[in-house]
mmCIF file with all atom_site columns, C-alpha atoms in Angstrom:
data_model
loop_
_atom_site.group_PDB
_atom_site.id
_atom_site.type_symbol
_atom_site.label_atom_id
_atom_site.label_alt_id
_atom_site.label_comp_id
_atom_site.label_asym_id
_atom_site.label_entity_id
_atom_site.label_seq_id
_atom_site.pdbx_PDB_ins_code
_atom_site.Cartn_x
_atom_site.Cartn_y
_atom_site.Cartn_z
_atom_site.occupancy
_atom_site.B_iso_or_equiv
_atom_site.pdbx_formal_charge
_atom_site.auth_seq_id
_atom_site.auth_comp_id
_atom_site.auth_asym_id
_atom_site.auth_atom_id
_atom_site.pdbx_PDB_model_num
ATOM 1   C CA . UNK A 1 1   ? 127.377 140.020 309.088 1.00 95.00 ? 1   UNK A CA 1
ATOM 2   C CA . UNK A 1 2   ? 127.462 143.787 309.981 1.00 96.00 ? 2   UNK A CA 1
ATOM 3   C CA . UNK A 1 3   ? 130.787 145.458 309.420 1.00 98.00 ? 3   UNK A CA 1
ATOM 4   C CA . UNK A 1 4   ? 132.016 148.525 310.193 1.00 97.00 ? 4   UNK A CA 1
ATOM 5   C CA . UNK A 1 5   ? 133.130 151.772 308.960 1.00 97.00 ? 5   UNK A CA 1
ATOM 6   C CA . UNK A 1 6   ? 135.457 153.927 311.297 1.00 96.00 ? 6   UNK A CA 1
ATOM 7   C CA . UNK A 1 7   ? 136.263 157.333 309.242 1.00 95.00 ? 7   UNK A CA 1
ATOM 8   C CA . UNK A 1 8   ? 138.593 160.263 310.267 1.00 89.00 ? 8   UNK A CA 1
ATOM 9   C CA . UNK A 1 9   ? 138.638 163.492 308.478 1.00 85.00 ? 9   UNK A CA 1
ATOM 10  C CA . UNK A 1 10  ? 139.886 162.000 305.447 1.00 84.00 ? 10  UNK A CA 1
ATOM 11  C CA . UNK A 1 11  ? 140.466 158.572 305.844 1.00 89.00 ? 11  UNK A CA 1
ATOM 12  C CA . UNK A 1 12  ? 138.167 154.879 306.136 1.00 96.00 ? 12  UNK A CA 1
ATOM 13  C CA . UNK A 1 13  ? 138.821 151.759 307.685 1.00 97.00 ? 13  UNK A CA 1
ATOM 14  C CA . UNK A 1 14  ? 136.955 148.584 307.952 1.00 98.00 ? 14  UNK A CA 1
ATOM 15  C CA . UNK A 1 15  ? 135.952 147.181 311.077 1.00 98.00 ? 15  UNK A CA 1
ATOM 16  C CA . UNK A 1 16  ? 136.186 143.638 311.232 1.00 98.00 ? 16  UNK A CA 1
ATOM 17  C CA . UNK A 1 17  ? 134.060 141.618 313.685 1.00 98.00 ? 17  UNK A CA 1
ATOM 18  C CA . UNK A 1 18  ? 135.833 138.745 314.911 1.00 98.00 ? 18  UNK A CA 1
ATOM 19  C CA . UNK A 1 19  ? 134.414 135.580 314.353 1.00 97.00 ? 19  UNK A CA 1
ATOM 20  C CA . UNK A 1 20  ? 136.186 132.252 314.728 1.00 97.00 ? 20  UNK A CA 1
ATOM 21  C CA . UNK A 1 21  ? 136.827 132.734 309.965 1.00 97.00 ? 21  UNK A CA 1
ATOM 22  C CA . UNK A 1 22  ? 138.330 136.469 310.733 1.00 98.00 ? 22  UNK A CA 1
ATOM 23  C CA . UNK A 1 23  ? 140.331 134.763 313.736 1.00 98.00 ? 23  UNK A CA 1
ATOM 24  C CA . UNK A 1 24  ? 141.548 132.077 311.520 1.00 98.00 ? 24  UNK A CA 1
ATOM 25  C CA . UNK A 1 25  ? 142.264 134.333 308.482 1.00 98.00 ? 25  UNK A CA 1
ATOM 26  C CA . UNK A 1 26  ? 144.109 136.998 310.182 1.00 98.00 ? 26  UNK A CA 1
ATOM 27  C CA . UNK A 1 27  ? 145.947 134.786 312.892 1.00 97.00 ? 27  UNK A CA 1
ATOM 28  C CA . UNK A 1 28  ? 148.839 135.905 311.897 1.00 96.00 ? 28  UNK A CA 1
ATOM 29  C CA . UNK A 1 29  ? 148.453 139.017 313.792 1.00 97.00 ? 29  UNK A CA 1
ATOM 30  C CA . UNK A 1 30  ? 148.236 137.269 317.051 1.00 94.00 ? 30  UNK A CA 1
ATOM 31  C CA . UNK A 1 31  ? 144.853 139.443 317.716 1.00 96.00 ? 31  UNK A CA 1
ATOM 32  C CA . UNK A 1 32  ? 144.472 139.568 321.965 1.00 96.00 ? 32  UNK A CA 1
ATOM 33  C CA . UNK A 1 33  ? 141.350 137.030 322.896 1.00 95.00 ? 33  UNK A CA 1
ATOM 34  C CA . UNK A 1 34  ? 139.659 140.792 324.504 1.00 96.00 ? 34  UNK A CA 1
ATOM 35  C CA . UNK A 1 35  ? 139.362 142.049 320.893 1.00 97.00 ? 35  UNK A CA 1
ATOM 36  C CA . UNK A 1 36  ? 135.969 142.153 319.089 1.00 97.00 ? 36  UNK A CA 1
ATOM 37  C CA . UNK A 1 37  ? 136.815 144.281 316.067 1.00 98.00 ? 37  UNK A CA 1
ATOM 38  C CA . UNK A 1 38  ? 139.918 144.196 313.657 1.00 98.00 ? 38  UNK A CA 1
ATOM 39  C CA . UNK A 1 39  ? 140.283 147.756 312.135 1.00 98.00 ? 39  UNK A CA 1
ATOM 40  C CA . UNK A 1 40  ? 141.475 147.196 308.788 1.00 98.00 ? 40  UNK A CA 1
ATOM 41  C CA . UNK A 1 41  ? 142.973 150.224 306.866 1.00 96.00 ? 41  UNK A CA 1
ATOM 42  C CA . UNK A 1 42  ? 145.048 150.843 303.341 1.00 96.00 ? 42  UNK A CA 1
ATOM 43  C CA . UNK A 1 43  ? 146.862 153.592 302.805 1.00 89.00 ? 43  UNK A CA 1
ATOM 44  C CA . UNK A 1 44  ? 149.998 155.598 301.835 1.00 84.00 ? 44  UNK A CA 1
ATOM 45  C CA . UNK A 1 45  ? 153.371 154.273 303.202 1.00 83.00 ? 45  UNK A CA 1
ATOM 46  C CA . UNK A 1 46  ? 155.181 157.880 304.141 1.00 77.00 ? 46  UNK A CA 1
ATOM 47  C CA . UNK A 1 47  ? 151.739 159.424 305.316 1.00 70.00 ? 47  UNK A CA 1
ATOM 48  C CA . UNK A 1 48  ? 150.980 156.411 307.502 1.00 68.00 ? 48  UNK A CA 1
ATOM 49  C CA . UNK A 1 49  ? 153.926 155.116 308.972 1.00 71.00 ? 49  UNK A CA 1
ATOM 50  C CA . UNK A 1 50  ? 155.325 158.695 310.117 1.00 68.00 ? 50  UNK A CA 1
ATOM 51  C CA . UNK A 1 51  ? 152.449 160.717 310.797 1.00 60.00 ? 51  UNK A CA 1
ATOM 52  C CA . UNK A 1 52  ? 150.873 160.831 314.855 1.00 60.00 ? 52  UNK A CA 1
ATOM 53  C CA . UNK A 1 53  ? 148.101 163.212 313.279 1.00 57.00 ? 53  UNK A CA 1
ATOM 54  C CA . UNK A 1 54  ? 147.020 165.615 310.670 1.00 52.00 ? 54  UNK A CA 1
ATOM 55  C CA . UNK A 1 55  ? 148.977 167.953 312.910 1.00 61.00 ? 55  UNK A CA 1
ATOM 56  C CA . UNK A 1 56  ? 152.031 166.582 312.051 1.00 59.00 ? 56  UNK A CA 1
ATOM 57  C CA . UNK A 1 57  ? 152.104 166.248 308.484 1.00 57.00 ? 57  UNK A CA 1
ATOM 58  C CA . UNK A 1 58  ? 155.165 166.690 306.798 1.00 61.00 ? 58  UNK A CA 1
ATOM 59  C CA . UNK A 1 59  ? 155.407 168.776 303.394 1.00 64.00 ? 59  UNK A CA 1
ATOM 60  C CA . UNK A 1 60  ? 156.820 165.501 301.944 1.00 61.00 ? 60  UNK A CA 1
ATOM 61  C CA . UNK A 1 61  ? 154.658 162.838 303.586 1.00 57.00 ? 61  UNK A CA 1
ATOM 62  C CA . UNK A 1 62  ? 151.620 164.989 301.690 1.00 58.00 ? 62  UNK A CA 1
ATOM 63  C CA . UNK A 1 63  ? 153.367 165.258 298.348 1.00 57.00 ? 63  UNK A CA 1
ATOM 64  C CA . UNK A 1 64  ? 154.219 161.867 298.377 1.00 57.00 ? 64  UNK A CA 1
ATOM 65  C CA . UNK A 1 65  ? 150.394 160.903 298.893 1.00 58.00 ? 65  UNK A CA 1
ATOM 66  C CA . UNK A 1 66  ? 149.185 163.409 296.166 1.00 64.00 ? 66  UNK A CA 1
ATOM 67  C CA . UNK A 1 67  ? 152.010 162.262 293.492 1.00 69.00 ? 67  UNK A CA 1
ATOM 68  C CA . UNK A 1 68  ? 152.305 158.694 294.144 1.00 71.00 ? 68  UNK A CA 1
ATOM 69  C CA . UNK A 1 69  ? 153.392 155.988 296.912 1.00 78.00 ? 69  UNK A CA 1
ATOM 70  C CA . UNK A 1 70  ? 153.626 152.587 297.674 1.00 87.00 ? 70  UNK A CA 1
ATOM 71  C CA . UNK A 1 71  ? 150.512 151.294 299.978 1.00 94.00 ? 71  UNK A CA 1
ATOM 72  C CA . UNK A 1 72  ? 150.627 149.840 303.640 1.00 95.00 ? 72  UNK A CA 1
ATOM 73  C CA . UNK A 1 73  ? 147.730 147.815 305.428 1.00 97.00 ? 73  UNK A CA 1
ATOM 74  C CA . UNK A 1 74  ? 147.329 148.924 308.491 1.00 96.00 ? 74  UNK A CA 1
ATOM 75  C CA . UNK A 1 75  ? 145.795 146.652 311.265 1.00 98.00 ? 75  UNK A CA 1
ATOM 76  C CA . UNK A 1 76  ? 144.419 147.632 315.239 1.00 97.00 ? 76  UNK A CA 1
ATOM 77  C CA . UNK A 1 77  ? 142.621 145.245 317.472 1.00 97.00 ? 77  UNK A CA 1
ATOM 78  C CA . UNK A 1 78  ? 139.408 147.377 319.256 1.00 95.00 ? 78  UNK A CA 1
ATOM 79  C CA . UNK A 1 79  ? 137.513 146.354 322.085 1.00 95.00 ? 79  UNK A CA 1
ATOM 80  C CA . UNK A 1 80  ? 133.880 146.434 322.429 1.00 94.00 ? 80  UNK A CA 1
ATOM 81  C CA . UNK A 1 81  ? 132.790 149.075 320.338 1.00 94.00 ? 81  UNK A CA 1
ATOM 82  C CA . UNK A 1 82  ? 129.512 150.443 318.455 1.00 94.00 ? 82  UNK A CA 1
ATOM 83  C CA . UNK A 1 83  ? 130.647 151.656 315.080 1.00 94.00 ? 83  UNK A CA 1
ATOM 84  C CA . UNK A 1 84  ? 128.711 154.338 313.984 1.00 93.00 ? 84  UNK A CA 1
ATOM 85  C CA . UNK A 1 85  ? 128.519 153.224 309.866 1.00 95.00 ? 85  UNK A CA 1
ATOM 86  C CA . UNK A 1 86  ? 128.279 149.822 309.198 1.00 96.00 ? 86  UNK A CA 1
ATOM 87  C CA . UNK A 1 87  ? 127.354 147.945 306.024 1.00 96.00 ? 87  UNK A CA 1
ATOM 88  C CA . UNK A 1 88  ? 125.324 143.899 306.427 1.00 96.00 ? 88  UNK A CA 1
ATOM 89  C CA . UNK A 1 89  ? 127.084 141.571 304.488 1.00 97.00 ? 89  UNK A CA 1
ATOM 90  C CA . UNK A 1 90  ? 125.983 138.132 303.640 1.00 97.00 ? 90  UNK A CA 1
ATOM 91  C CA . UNK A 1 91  ? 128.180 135.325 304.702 1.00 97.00 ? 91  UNK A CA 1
ATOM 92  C CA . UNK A 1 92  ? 129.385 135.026 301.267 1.00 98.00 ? 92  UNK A CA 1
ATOM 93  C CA . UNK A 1 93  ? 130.143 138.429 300.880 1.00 98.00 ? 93  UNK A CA 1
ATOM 94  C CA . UNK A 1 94  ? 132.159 138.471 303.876 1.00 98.00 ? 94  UNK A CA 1
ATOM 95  C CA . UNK A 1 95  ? 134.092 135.730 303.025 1.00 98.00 ? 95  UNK A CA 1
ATOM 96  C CA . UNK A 1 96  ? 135.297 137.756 299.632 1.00 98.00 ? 96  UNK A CA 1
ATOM 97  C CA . UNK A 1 97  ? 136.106 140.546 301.860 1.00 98.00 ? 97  UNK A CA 1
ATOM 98  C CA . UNK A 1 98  ? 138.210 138.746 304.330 1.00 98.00 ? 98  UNK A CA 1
ATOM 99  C CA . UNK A 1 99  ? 139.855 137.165 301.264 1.00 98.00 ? 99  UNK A CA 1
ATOM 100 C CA . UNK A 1 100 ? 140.346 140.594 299.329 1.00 98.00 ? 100 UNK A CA 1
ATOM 101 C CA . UNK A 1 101 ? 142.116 141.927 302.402 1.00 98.00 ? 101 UNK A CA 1
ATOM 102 C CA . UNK A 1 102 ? 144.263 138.773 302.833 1.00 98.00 ? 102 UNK A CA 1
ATOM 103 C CA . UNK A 1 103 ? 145.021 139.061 298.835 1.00 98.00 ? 103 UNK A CA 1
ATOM 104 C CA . UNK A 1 104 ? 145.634 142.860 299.331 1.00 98.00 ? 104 UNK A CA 1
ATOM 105 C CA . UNK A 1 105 ? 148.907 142.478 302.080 1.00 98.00 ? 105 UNK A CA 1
ATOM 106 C CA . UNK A 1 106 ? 151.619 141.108 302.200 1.00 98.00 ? 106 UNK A CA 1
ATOM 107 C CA . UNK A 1 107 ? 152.218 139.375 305.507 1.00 97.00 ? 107 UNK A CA 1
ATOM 108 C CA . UNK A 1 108 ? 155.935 138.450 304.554 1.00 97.00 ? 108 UNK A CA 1
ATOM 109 C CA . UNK A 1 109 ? 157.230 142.507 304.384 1.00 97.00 ? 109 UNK A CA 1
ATOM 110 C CA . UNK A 1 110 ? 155.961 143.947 308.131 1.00 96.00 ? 110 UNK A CA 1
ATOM 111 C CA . UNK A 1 111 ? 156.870 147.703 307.901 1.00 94.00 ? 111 UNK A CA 1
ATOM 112 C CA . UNK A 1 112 ? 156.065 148.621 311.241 1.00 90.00 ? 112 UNK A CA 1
ATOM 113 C CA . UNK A 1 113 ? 154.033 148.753 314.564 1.00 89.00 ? 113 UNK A CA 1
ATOM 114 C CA . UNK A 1 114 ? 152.402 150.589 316.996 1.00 87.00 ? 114 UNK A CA 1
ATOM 115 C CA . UNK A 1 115 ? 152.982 154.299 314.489 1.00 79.00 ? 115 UNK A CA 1
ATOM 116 C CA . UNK A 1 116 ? 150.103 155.809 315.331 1.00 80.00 ? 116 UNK A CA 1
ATOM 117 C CA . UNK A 1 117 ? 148.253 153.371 318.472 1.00 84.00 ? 117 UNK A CA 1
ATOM 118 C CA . UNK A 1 118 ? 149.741 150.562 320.820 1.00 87.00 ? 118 UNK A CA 1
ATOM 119 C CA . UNK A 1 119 ? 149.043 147.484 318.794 1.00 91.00 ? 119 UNK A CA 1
ATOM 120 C CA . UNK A 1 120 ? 148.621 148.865 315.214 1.00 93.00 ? 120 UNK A CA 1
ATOM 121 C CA . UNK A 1 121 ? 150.443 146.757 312.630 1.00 95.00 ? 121 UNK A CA 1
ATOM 122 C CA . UNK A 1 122 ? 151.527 147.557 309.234 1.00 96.00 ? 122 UNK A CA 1
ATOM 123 C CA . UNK A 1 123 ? 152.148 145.379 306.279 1.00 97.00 ? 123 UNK A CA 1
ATOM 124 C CA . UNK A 1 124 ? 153.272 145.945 302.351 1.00 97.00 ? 124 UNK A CA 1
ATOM 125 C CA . UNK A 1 125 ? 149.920 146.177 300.166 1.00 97.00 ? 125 UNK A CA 1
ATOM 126 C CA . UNK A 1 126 ? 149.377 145.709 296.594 1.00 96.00 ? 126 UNK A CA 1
ATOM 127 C CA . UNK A 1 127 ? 149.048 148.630 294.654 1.00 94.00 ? 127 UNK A CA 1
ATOM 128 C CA . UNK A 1 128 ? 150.089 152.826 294.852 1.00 92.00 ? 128 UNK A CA 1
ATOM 129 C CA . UNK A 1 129 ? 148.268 155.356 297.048 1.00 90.00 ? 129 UNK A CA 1
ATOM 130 C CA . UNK A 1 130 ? 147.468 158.630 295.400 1.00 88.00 ? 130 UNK A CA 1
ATOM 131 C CA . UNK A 1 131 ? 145.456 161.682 295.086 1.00 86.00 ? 131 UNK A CA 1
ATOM 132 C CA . UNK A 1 132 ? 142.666 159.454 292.419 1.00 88.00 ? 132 UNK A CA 1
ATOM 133 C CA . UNK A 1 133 ? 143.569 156.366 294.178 1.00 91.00 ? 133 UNK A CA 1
ATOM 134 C CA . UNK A 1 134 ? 142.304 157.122 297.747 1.00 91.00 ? 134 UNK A CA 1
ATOM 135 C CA . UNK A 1 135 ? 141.836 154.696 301.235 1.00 93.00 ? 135 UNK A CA 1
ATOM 136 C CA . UNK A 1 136 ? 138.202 155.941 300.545 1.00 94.00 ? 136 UNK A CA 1
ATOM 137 C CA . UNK A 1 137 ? 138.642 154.259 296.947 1.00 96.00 ? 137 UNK A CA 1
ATOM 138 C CA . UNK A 1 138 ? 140.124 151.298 298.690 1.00 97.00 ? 138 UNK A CA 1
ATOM 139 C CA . UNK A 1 139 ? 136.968 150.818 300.417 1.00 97.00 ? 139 UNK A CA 1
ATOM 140 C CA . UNK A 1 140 ? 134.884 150.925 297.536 1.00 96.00 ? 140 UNK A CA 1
ATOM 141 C CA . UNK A 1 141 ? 137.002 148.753 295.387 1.00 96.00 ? 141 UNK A CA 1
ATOM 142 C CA . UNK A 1 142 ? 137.155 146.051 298.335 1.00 97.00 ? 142 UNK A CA 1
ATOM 143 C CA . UNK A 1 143 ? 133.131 145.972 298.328 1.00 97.00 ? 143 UNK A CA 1
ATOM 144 C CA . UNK A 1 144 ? 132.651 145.228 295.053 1.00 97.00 ? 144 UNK A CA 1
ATOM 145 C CA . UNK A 1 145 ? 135.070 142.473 294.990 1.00 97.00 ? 145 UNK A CA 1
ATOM 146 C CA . UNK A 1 146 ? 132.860 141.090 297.819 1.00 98.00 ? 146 UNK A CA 1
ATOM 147 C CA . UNK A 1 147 ? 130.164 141.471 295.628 1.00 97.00 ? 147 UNK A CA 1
ATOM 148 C CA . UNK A 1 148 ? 128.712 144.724 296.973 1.00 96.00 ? 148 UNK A CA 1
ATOM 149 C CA . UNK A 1 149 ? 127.749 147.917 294.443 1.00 93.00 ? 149 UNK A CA 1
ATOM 150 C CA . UNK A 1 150 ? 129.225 150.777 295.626 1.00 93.00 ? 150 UNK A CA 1
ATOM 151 C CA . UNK A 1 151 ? 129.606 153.883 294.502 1.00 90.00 ? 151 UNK A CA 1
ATOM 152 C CA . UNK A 1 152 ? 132.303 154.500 291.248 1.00 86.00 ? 152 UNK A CA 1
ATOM 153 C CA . UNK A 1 153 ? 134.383 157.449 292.731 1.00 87.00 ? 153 UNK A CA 1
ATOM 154 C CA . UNK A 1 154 ? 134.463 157.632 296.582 1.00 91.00 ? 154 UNK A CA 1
ATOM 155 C CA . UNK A 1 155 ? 138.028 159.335 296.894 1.00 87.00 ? 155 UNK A CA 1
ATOM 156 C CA . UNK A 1 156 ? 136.743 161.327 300.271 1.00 91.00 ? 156 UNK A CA 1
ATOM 157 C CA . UNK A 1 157 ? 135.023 160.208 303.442 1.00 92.00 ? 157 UNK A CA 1
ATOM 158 C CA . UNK A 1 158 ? 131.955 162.084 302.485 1.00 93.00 ? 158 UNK A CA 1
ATOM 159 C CA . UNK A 1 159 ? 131.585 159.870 299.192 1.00 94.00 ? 159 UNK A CA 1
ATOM 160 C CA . UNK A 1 160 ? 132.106 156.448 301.226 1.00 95.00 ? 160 UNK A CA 1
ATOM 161 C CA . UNK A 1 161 ? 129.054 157.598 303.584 1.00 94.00 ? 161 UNK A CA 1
ATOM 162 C CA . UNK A 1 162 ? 126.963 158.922 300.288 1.00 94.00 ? 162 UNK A CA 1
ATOM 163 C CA . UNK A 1 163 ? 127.507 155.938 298.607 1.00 93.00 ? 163 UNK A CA 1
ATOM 164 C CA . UNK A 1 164 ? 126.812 153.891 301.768 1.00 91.00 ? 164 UNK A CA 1
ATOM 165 C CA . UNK A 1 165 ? 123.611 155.495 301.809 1.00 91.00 ? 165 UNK A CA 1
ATOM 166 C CA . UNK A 1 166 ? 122.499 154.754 298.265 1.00 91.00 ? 166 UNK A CA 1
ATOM 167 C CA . UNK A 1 167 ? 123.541 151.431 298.033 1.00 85.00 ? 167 UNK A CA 1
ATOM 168 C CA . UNK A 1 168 ? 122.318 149.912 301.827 1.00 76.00 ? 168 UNK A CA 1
#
């Protein structure tokens, strides 16, 4: 199964393909029949939920994302799309990733939608967003409890795509 990587300047999501499993798992979302992919992002709660762009980043939305804040999953639905990084994972593999996601939020506490694009969602998450403990991290940690290697410290974009390189 080949997933996705969508990056920004700083940040990295996962792009789900939607099979009938990521369907079922994540029905809760009430994904439109049109999608293909389900972006899948984790992230700090000030940064995420009142940030457009890296434009309009406050002074305390960026402190709060060095020091220390609670994390938010962050969901969109995308059409047809070519991603240009993607990682082939077996069907097992998948499955733990799917279920890492699903053990990561917290469907019961929404925190908001459509922040930063028409149909994004956003959901509690286990654990705190900071400066060491990165989205890019995120990524890495959710790999290896699908039962990927992948690199140790991958705090930036550049080290997801480095790492994704070594360990293909």
């Amino acid at each position: 199964m080949r997933v996705g990587l969508l990056q920004g300047a700083i940040h990295t999501d996962f792009l789900l393909p939607l099979d009938k499993a990521t369907r079922r798992d994540f029905a809760t979302l009430d994904l439109p029949e049109t999608a293909r992919w389900l972006a899948v992002g984790w992230g700090a709660r000030e940064f995420y939920t009142t940030v457009g762009g890296y434009r309009e980043v406050s002074r305390s939305a960026l402190w709060r994302a060095i020091k220390g804040d609670r994390a938010v999953m962050r969901f969109e639905p995308f059409g047809e799309y070519t991603p240009e990084l993607s990682i082939e994972l077996d069907s097992l593999e998948y499955e733990r990733l799917r279920k890492s996601i699903l053990s990561d939020t917290d469907f019961a506490q929404p925190v908001g939608a459509g922040l930063l694009r028409e149909g994004d969602r956003y959901f509690a998450a286990q654990g705190n967003f900071n400066a060491i403990n990165t989205c890019n991290q995120w990524i890495s940690r959710s790999l290896k409890r699908a039962g990927r290697r992948f690199g140790l410290w991958t705090q930036t974009t550049w080290a997801v795509r480095l790492s994704l390189a070594v360990h293909r």
